[in-house]
Short mmCIF file of C-alpha atoms in Angstrom, two decimals:
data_model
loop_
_atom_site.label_atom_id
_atom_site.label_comp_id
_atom_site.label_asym_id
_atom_site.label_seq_id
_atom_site.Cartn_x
_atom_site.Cartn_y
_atom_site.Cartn_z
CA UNK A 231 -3.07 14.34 17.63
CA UNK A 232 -5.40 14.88 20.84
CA UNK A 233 -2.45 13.85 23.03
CA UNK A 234 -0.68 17.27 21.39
CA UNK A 235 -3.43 18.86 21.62
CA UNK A 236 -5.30 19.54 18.39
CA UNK A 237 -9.18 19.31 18.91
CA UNK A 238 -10.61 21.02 15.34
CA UNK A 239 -13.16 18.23 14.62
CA UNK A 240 -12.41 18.90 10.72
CA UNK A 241 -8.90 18.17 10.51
CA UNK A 242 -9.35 14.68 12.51
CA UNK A 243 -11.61 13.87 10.25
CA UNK A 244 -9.20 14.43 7.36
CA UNK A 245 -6.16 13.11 9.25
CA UNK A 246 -8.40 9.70 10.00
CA UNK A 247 -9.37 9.42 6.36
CA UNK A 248 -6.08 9.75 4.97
CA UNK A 249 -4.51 7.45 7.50
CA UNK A 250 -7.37 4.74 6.48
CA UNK A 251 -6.13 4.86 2.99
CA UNK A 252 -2.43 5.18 3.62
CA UNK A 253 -2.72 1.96 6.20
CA UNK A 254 -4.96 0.12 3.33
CA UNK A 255 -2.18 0.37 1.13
CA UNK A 256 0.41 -0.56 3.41
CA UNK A 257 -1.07 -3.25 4.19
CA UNK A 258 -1.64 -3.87 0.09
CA UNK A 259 1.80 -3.30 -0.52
CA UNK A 260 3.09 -5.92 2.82
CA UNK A 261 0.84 -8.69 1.05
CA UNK A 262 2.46 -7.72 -2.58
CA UNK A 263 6.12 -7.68 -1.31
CA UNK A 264 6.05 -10.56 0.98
CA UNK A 265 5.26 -12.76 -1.86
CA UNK A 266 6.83 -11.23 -4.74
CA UNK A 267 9.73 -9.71 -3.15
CA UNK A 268 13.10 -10.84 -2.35
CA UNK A 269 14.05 -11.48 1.29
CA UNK A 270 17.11 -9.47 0.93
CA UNK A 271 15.41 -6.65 -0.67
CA UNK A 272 12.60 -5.87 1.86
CA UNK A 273 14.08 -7.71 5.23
CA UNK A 274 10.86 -10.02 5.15
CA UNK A 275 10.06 -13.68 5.18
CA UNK A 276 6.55 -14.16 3.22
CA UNK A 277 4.59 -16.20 4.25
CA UNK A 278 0.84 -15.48 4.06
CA UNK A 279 0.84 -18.43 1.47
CA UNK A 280 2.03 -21.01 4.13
CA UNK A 281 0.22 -19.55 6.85
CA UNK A 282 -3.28 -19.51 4.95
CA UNK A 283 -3.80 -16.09 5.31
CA UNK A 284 -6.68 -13.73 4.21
CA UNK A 285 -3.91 -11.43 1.98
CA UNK A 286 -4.78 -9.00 -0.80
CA UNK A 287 -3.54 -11.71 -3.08
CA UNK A 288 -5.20 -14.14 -1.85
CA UNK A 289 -8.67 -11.93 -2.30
CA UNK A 290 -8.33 -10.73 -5.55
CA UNK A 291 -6.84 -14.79 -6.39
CA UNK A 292 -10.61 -15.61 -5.43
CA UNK A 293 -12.46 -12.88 -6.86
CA UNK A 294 -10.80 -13.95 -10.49
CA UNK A 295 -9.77 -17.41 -10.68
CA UNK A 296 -11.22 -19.84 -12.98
CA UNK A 297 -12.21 -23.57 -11.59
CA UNK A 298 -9.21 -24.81 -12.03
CA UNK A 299 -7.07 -22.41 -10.32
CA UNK A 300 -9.74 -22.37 -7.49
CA UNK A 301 -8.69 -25.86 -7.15
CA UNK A 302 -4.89 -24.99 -7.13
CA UNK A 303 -5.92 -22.46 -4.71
CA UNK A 304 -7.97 -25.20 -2.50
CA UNK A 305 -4.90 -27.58 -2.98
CA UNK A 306 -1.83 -25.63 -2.04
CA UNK A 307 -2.80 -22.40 -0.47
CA UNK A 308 -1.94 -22.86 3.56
CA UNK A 309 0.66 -25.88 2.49
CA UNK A 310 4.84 -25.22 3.75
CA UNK A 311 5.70 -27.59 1.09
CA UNK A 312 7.65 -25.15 -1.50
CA UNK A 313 6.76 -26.84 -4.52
CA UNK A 314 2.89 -25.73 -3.54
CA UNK A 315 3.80 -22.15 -2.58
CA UNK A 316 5.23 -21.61 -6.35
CA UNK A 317 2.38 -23.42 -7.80
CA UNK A 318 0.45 -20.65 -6.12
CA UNK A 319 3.01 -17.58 -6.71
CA UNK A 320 3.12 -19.33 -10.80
CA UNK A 321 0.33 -20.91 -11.63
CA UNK A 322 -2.41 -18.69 -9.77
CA UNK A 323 -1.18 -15.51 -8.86
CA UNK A 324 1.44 -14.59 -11.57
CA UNK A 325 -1.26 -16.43 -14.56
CA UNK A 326 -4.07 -13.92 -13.15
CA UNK A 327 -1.32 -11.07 -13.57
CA UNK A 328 -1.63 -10.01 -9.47
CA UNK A 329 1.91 -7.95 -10.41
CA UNK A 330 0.14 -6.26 -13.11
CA UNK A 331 -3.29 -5.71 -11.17
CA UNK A 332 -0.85 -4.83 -7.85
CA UNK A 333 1.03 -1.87 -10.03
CA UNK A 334 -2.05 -0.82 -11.14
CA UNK A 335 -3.46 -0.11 -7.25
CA UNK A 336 -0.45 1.08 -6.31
CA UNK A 337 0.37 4.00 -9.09
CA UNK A 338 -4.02 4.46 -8.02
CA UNK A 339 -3.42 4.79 -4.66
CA UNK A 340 -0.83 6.86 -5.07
CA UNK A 341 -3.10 9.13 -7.16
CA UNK A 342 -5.62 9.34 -4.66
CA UNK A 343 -3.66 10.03 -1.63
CA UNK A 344 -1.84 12.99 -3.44
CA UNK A 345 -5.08 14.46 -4.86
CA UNK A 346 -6.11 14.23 -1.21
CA UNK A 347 -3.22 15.97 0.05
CA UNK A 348 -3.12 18.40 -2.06
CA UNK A 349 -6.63 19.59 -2.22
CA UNK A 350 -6.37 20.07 1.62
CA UNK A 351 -3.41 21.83 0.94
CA UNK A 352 -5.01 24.19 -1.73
CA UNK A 353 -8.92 25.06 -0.79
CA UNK A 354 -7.83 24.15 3.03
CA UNK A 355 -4.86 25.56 4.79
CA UNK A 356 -4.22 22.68 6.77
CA UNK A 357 -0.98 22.16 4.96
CA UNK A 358 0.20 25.36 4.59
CA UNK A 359 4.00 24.13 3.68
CA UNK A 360 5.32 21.22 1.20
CA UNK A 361 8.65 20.59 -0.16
CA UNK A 362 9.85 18.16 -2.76
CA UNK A 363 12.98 16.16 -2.43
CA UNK A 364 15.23 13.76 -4.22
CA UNK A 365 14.39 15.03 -7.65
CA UNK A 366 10.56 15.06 -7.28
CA UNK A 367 11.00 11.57 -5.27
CA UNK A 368 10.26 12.72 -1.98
CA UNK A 369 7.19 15.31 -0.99
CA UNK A 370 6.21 16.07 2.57
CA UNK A 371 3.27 18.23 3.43
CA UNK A 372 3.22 20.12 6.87
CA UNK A 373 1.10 22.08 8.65
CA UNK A 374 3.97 24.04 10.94
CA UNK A 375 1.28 25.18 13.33
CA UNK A 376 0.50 21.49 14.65
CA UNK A 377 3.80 19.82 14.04
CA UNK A 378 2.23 17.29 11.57
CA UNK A 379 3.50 16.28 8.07
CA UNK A 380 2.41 13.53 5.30
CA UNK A 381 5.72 12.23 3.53
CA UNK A 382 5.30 10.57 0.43
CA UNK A 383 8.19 8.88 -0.54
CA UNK A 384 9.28 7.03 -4.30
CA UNK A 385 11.90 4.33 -4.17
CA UNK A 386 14.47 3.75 -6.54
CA UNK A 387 12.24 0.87 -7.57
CA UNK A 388 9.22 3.16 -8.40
CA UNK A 389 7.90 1.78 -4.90
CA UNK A 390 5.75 4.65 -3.38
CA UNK A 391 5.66 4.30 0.24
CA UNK A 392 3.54 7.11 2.76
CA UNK A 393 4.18 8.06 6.41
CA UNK A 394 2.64 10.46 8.81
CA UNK A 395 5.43 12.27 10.72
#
């Protein structure tokens, strides 16, 4: 944005804080699908399990789990051996409902981007354009003036995904 130009100190603000939550859940949403998702489906090899990363899952695993899946966690998590990666997709992550809690943050973050969106598009004229597509499955939010837009996009799978174009 200060490459094309735009200096109001406001509207970086807002374009920063929106981009902070729309990366978070990105990132949420990588973590979430490169566990749970199928390779064909997403184009992506998971394996934060294997690789002993610091995911989402692997935070909110820690923040809930019991001793004994602590232990699973201590036992398996970082492993290549598959038998240990689906003790931690099964026994950990799916018994401490992660899905459940994942859908939860997702349909939230969803919720709070919008809201975002649109009350700088109603109070502030920042976005002073937005049109729906897809049946309601597709919104994008522009300000014409700056050549900037917020596109939120819902996949056939009920998989919200945002972009800043």
């Amino acid at each position: 944005m200060h490459v094309a130009g735009l200096k109001d100190a406001e509207v970086l603000r807002q374009t920063k804080m929106i981009a902070m939550k729309i990366g978070h859940f990105f990132q949420v949403q990588d973590d979430f699908f490169g566990c749970f998702s199928k390779q064909k489906v997403n184009g992506k090899l998971g394996t934060d399990i294997q690789d002993n990363k610091c995911s989402w899952l692997a935070v909110v695993c820690v923040q809930r789990a019991n001793d004994k899946q602590k232990v699973a966690m201590l036992e398996c998590y970082g492993e290549t051996e598959p038998d240990k990666v689906a003790r931690v997709k099964v026994e950990v992550y799916k018994t401490l409902g992660l899905p459940n809690t994942y859908a939860d943050y997702e349909q939230e973050s969803y919720n709070m981007i919008k809201t975002i969106v649109l009350y700088w598009f109603g109070p502030n004229p920042f976005f002073n354009k937005t049109k729906n597509c897809n049946n309601n499955n597709f919104k994008i939010f522009s300000n014409t003036s700056h050549n900037f837009s917020i596109a939120l996009d819902k996949s056939e799978k009920n998989n919200w995904s945002f972009q800043m174009i």
